[in-house]
PDB file of C-alpha atoms in Angstrom:
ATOM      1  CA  UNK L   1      74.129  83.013  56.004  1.00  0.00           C
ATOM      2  CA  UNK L   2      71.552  83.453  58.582  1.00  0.00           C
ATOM      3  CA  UNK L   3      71.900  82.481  62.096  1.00  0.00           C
ATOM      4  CA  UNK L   4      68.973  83.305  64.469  1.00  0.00           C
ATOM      5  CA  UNK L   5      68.743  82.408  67.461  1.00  0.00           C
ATOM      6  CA  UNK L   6      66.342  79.835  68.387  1.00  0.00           C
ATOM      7  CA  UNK L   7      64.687  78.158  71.941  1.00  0.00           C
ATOM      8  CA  UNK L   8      62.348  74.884  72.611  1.00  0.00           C
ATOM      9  CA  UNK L   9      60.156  75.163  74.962  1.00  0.00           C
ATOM     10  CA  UNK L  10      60.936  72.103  77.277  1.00  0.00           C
ATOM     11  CA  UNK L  11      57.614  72.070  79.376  1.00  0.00           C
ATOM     12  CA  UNK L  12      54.458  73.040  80.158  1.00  0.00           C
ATOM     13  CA  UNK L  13      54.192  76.767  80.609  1.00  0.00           C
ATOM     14  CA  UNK L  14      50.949  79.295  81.344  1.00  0.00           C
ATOM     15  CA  UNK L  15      52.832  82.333  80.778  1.00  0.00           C
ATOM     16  CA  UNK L  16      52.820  85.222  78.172  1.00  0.00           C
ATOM     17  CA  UNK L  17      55.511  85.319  75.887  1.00  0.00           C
ATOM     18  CA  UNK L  18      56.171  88.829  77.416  1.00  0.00           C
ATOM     19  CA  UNK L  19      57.161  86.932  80.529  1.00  0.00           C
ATOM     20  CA  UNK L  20      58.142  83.887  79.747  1.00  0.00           C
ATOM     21  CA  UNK L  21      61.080  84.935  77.493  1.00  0.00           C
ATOM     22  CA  UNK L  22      62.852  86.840  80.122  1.00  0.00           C
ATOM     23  CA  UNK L  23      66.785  86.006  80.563  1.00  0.00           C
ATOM     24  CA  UNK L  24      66.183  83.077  77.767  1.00  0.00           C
ATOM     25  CA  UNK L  25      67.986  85.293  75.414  1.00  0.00           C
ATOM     26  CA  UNK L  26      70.662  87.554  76.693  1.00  0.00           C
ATOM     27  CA  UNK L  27      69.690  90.255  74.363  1.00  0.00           C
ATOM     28  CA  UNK L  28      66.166  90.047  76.048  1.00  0.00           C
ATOM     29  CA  UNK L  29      66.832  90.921  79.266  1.00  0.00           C
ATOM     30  CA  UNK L  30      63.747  92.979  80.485  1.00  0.00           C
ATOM     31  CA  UNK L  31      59.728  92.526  79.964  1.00  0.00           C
ATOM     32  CA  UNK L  32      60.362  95.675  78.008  1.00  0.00           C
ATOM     33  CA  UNK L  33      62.881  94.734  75.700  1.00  0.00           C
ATOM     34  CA  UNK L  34      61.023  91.773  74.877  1.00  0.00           C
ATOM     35  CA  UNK L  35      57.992  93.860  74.011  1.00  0.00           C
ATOM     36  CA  UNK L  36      60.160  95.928  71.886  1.00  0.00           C
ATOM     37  CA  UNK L  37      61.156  92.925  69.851  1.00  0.00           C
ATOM     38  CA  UNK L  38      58.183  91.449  69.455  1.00  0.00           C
ATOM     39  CA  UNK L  39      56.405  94.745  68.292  1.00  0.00           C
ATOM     40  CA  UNK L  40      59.839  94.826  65.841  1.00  0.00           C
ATOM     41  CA  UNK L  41      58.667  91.342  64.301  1.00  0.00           C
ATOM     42  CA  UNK L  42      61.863  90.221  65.584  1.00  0.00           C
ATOM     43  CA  UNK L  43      60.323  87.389  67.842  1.00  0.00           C
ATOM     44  CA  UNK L  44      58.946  84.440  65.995  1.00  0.00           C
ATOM     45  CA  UNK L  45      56.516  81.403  67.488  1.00  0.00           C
ATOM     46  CA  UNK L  46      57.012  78.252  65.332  1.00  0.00           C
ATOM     47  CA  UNK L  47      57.698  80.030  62.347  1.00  0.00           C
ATOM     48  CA  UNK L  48      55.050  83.306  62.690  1.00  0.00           C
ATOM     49  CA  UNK L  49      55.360  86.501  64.077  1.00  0.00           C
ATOM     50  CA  UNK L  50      54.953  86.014  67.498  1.00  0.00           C
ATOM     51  CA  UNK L  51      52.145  88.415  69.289  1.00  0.00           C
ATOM     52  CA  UNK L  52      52.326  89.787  73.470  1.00  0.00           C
ATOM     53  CA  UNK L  53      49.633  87.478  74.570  1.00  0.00           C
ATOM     54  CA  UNK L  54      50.933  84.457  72.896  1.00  0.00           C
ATOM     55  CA  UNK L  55      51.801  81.520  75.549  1.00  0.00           C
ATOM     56  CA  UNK L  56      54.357  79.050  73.999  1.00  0.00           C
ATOM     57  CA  UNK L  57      53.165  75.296  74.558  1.00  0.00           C
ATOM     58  CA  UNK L  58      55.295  72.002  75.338  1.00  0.00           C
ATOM     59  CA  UNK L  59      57.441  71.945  72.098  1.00  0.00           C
ATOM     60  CA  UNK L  60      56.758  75.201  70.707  1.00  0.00           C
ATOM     61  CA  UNK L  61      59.832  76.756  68.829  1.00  0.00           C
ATOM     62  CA  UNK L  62      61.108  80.315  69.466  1.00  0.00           C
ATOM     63  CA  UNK L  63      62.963  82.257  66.974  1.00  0.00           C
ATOM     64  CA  UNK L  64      65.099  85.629  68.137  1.00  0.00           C
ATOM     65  CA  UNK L  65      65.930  87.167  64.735  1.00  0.00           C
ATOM     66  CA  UNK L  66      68.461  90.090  64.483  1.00  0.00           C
ATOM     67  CA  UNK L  67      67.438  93.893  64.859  1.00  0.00           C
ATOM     68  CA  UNK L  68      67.015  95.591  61.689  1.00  0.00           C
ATOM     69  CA  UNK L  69      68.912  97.941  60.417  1.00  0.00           C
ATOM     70  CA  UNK L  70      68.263 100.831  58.190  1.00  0.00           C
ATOM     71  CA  UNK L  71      70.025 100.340  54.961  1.00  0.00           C
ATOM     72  CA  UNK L  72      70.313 103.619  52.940  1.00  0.00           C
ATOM     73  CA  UNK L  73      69.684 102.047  48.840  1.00  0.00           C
ATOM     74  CA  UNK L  74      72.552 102.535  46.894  1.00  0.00           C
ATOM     75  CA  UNK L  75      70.919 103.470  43.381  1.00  0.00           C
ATOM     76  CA  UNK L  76      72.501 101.120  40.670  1.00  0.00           C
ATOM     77  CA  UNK L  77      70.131  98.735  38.607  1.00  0.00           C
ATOM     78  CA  UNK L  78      70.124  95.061  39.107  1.00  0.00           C
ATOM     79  CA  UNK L  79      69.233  92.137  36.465  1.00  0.00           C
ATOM     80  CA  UNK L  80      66.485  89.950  38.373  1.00  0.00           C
ATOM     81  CA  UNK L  81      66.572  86.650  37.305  1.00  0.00           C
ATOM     82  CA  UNK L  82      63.476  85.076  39.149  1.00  0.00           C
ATOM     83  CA  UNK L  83      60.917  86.639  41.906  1.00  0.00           C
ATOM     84  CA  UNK L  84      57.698  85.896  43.784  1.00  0.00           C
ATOM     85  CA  UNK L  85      56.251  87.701  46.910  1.00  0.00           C
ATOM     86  CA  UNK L  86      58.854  85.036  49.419  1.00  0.00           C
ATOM     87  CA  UNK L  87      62.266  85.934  47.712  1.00  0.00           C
ATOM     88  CA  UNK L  88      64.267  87.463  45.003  1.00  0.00           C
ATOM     89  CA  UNK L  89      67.202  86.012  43.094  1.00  0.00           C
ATOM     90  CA  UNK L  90      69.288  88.696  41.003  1.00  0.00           C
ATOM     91  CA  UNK L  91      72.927  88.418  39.031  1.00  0.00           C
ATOM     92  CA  UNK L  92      75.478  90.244  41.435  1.00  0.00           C
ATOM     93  CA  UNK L  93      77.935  92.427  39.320  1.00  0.00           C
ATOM     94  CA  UNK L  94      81.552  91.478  39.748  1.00  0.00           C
ATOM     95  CA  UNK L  95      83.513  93.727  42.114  1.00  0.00           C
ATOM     96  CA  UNK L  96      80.535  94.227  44.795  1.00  0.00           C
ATOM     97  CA  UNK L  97      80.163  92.909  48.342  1.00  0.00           C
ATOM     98  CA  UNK L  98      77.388  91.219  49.009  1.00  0.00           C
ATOM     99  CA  UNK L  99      76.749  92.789  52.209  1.00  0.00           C
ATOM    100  CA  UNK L 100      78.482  94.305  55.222  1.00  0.00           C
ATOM    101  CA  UNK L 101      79.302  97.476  56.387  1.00  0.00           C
ATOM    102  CA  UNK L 102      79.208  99.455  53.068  1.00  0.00           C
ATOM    103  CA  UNK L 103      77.101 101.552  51.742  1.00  0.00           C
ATOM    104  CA  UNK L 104      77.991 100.209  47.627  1.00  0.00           C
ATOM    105  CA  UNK L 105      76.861  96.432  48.237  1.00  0.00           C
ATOM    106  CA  UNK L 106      74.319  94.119  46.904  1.00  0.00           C
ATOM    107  CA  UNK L 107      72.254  94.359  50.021  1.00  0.00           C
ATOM    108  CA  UNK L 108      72.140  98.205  49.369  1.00  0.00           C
ATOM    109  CA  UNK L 109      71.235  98.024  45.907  1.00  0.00           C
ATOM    110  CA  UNK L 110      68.634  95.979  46.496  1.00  0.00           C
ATOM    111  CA  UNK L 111      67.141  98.020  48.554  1.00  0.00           C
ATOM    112  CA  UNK L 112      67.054 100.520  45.529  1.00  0.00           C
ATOM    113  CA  UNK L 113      65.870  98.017  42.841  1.00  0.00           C
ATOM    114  CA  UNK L 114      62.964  96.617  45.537  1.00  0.00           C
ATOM    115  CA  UNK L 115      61.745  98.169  48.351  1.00  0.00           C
ATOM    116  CA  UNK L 116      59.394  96.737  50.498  1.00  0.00           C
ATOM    117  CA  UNK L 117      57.292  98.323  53.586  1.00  0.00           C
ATOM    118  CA  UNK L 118      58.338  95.838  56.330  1.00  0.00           C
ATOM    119  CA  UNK L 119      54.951  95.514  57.195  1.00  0.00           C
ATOM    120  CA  UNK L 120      52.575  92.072  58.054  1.00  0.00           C
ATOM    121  CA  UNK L 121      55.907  90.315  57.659  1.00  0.00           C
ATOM    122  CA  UNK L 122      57.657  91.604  55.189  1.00  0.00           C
ATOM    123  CA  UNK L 123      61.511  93.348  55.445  1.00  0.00           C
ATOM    124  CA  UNK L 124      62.040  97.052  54.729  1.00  0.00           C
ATOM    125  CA  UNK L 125      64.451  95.762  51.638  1.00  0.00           C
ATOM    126  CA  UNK L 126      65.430  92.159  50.921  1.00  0.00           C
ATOM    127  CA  UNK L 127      68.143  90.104  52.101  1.00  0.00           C
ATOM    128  CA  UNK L 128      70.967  88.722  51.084  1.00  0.00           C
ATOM    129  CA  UNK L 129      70.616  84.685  53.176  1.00  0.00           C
ATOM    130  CA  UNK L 130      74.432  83.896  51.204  1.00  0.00           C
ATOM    131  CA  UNK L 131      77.355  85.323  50.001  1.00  0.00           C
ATOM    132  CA  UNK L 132      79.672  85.715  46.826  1.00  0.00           C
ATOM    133  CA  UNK L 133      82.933  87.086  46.728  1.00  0.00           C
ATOM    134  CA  UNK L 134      83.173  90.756  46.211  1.00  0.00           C
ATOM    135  CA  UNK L 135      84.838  89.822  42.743  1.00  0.00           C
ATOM    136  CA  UNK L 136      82.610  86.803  42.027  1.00  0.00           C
ATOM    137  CA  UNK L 137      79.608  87.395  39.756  1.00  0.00           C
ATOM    138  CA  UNK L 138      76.579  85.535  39.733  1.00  0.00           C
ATOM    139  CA  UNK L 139      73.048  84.313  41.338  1.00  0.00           C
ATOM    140  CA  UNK L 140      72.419  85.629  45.034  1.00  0.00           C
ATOM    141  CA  UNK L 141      68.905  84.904  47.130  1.00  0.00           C
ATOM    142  CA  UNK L 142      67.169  87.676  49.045  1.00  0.00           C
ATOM    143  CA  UNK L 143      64.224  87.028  50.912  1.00  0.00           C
ATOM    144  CA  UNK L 144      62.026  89.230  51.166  1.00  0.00           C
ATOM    145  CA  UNK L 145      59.788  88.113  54.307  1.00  0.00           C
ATOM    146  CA  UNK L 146      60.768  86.955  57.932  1.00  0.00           C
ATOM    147  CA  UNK L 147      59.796  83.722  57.420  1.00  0.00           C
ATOM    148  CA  UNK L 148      61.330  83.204  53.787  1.00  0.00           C
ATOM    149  CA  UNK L 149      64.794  84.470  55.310  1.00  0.00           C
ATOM    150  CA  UNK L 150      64.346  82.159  58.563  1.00  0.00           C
ATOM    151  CA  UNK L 151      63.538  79.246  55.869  1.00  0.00           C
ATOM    152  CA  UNK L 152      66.166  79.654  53.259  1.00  0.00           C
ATOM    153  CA  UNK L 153      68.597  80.145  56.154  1.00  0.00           C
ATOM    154  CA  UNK L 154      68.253  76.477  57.000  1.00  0.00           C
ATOM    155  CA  UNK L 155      67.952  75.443  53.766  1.00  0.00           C
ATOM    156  CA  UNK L 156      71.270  76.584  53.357  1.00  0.00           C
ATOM    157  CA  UNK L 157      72.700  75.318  56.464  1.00  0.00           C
ATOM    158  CA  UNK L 158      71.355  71.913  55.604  1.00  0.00           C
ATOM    159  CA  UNK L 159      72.945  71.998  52.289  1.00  0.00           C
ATOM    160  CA  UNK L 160      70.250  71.724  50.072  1.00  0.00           C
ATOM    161  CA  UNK L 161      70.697  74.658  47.678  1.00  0.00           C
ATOM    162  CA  UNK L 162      72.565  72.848  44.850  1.00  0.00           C
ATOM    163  CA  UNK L 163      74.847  75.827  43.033  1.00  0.00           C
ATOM    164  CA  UNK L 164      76.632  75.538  39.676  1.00  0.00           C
ATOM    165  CA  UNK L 165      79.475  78.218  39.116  1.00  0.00           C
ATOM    166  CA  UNK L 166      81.804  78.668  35.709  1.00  0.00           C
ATOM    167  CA  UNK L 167      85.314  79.273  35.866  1.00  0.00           C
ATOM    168  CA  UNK L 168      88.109  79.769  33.598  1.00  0.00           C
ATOM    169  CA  UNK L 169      91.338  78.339  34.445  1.00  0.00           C
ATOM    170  CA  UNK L 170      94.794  78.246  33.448  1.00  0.00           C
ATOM    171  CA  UNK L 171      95.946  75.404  31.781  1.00  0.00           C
ATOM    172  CA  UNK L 172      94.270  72.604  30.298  1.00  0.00           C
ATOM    173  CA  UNK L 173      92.416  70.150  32.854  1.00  0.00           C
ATOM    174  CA  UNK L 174      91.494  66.772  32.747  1.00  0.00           C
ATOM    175  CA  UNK L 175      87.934  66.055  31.348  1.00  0.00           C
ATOM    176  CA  UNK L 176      86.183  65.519  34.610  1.00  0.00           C
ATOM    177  CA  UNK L 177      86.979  64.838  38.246  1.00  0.00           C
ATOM    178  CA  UNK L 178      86.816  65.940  42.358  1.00  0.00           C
ATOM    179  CA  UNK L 179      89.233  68.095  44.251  1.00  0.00           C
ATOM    180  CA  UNK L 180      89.019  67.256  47.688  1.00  0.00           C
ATOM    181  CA  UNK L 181      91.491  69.750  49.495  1.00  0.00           C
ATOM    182  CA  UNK L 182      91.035  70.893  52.829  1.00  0.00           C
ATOM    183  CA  UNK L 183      90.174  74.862  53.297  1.00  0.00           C
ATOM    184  CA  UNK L 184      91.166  76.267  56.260  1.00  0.00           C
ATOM    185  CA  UNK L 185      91.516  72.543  58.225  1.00  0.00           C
ATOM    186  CA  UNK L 186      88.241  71.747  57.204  1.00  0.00           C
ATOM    187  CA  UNK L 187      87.384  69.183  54.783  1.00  0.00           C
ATOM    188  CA  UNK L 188      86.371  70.702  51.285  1.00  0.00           C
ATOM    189  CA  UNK L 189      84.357  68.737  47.829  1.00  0.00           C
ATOM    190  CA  UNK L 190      83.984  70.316  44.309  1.00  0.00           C
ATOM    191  CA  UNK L 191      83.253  68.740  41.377  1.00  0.00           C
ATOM    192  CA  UNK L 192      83.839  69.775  38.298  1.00  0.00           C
ATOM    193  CA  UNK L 193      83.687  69.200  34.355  1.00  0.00           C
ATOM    194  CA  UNK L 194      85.456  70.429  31.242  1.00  0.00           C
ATOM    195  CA  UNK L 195      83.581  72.447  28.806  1.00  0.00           C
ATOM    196  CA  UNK L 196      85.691  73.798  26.419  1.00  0.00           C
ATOM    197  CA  UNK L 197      89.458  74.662  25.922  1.00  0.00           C
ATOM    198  CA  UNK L 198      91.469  77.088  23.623  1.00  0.00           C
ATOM    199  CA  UNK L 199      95.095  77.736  23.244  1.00  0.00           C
ATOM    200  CA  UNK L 200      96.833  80.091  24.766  1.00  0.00           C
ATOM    201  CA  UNK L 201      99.999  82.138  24.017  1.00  0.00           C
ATOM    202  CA  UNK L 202     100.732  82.708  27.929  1.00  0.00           C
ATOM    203  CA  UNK L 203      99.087  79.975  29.061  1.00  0.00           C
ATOM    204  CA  UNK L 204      99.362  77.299  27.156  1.00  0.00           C
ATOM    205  CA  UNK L 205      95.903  76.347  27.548  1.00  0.00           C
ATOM    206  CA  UNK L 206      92.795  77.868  29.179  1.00  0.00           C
ATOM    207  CA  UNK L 207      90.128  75.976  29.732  1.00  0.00           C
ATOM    208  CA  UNK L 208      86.160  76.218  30.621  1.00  0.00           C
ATOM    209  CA  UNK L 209      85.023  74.554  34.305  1.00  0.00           C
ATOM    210  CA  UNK L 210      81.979  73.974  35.198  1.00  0.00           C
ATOM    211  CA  UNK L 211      82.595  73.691  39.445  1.00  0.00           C
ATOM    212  CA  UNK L 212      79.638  72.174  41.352  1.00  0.00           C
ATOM    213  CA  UNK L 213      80.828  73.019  45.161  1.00  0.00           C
ATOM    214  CA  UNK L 214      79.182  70.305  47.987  1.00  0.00           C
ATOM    215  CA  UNK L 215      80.527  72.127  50.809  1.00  0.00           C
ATOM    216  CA  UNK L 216      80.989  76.067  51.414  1.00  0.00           C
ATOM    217  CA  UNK L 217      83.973  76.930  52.280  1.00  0.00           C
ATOM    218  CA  UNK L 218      85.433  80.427  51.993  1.00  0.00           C
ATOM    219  CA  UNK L 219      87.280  81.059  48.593  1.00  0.00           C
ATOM    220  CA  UNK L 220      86.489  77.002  48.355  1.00  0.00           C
ATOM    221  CA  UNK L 221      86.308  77.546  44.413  1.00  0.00           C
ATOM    222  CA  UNK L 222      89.447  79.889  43.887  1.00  0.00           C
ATOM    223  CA  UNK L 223      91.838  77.414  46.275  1.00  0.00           C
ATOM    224  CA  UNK L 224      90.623  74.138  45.118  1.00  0.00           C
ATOM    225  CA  UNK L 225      91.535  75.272  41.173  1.00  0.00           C
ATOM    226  CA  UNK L 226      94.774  77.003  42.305  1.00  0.00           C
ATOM    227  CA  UNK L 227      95.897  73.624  44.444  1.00  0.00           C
ATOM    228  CA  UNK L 228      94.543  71.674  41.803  1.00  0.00           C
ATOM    229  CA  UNK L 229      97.232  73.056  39.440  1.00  0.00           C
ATOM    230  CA  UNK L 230      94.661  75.199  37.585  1.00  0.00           C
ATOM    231  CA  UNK L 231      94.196  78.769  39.200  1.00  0.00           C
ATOM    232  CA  UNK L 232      91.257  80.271  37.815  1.00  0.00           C
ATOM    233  CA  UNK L 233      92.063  83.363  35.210  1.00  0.00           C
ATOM    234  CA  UNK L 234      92.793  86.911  37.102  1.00  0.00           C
ATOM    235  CA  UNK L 235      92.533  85.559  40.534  1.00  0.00           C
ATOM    236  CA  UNK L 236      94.989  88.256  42.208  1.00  0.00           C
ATOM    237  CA  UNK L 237      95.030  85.895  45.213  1.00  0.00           C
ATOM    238  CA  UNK L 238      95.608  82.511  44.153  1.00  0.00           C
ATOM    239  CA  UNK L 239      97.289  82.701  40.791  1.00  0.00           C
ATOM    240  CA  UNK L 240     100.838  83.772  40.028  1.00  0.00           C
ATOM    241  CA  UNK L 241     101.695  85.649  36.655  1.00  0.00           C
ATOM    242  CA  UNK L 242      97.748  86.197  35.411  1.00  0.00           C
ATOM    243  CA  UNK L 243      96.118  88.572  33.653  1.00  0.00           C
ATOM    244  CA  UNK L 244      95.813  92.116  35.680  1.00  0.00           C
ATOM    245  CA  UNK L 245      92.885  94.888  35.856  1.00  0.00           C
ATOM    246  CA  UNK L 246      90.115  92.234  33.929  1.00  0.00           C
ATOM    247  CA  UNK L 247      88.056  90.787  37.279  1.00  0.00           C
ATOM    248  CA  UNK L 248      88.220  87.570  38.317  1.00  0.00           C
ATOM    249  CA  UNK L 249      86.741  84.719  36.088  1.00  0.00           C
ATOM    250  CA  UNK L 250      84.149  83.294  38.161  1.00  0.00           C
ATOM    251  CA  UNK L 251      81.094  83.814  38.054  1.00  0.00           C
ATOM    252  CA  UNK L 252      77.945  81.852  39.932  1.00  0.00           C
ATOM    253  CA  UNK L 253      75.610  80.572  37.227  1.00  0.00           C
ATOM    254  CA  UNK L 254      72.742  78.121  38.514  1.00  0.00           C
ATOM    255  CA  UNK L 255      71.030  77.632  41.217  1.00  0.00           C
ATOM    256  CA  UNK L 256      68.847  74.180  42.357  1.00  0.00           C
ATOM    257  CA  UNK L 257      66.287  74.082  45.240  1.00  0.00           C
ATOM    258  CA  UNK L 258      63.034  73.308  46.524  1.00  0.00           C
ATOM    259  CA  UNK L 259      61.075  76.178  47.459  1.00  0.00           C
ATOM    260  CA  UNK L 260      61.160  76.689  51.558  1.00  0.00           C
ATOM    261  CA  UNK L 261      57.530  78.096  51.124  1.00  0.00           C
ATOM    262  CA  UNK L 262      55.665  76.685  48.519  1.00  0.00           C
ATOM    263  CA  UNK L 263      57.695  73.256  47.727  1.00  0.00           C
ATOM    264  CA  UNK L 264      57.930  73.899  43.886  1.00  0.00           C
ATOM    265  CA  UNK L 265      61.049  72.990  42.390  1.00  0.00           C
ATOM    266  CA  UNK L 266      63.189  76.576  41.318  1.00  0.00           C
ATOM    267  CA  UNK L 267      65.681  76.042  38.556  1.00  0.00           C
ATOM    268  CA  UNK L 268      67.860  79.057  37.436  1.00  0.00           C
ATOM    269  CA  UNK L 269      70.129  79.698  35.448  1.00  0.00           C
ATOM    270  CA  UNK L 270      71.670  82.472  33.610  1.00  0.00           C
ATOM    271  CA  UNK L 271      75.098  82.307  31.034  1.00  0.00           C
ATOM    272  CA  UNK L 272      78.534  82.957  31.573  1.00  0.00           C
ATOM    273  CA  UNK L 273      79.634  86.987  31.465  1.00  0.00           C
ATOM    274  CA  UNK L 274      80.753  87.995  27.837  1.00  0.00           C
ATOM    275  CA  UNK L 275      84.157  88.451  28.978  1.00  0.00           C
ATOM    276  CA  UNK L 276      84.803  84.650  29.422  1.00  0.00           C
ATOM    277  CA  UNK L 277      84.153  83.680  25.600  1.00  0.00           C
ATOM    278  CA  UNK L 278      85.500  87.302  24.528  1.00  0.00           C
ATOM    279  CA  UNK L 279      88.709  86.411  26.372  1.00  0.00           C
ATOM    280  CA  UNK L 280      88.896  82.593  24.945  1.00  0.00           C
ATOM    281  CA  UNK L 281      88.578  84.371  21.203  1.00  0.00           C
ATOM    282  CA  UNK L 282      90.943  86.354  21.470  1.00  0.00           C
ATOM    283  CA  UNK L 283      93.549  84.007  23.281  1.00  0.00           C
ATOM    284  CA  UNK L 284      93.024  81.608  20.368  1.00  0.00           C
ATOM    285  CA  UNK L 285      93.358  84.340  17.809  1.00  0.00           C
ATOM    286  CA  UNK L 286      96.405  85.408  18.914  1.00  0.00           C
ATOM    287  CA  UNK L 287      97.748  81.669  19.278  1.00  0.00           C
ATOM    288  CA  UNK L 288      96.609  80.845  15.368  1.00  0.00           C
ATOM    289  CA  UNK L 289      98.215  84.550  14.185  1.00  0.00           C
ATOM    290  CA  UNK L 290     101.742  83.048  15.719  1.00  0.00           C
ATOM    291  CA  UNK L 291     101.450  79.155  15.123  1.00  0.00           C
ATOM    292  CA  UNK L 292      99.004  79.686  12.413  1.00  0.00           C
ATOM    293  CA  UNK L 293      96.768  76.648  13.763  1.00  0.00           C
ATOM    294  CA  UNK L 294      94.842  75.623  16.806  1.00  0.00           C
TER     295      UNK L 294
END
């Protein structure tokens, strides 16, 4: 998620920018190194691209966002589910990181699929502002301006991105309910609701979650069904004796909010990957060949 850095101005001031800023962040040290980073459109004034001769006012709101880096596009296609000139939203492939230090990740590819000049505010290629797990498939956001990144960065902070995933589990679950355990010693909500169920030889039962996390913890989803008693299906961390070499079964399927730039309402969703129903067929399948009923 993004984290910039961020200063109030606590009184009245008559200075430049250029001057004012120096030693109020520690990676602005110098007059010159806050010239660089304005001229970088790395220095924001209450939300806009701050300019040299600017003079922040009582109140005024600085933003220090990160230095760019170049990102060399890593040429696979992408399916874009929704886009306007603030921010993309596109349906990660299982089995690639969402960003970091790789060349083969979603923030690479997306700088294949769209690339943008990084000019009058916009970002050489956009940007992830969450994360999936590498083997977690589903809807990511990528702004594609300063400002939309600085915006949907608090709008995820704040919790107000509302995100529906699908899961299949192992074993059969009760119809509805909350798992409440704690990740990592911090407290942890999902919510979640049966959709379907099938027999299973190995199993028993596998059943069809739909998992509506309230907090965002890491691997929140995959330990909340594994303490739950209902590890989701190929989870090589968190389930004992599961299928092997077939991804995990999660994938992130909806997502809720209210635009951070032009307040309309974005709702969307895409379905499950083929592999979940595939793999419920042929579980039940097998079960009715043996048992020769459901």
């Amino acid at each position: 998620m993004i984290n910039p850095k961020e200063h109030t101005v606590p009184e009245a001031n008559d200075q430049r920018i250029t001057d004012y800023l120096i030693g109020v962040f520690a990676e602005l040290p110098t007059k010159s190194s806050i010239k660089k980073a304005i001229k970088a459109d790395r220095v924001l004034l209450n939300n806009r691209q701050a300019k040299s001769a600017d003079i922040p006012k009582t109140g005024s709101t600085i933003t220090l966002l990160e230095s760019k880096s170049a990102i060399k596009p890593y040429p696979i296609d992408l399916e874009i589910v929704h886009e306007d000139e603030h921010l993309i939203i596109v349906n990660k492939p299982p089995g690639l990181p969402t960003s970091g230090n790789f060349y083969r990740s979603l923030e690479s590819a997306l700088g294949h699929v769209r690339p943008l000049n990084g000019s009058n505010g916009q970002l050489h290629s956009p940007k992830p502002v969450h994360r999936l797990d590498s083997l977690t498939s589903g809807l990511i956001i990528a702004a594609k301006t300063i400002n939309a990144r600085l915006l949907l960065g608090k709008l995820f902070e704040a919790g107000d991105v509302r995100k529906t995933y699908h899961a299949l589990v192992m074993g059969r679950t009760p119809e509805f309910g909350t798992m409440n355990f704690s990740v990592d010693g911090k407290s942890a909500n999902t919510q979640f609701k049966r959709l379907t169920e099938v027999r299973s030889i190995k199993n028993d039962w596998l059943t069809l979650l739909e998992l509506k996390p309230k907090t965002g913890r890491t691997h929140q989803l995959r330990i909340h069904c594994s303490e739950s008693g209902y590890p989701i299906y190929g989870d090589p961390l968190y389930a004992k004796d599961t299928i092997r070499n077939k991804g995990l079964f999660l994938s992130a399927v909806r997502l809720q909010f209210v635009h951070p730039v032009t307040n309309k309402e974005v709702d969307v969703k895409i379905s499950s990957p083929s592999k979940f129903e595939n793999r419920m067929n042929n579980e039940q399948k097998r079960w009715i060949r043996k048992y020769g009923h459901n």
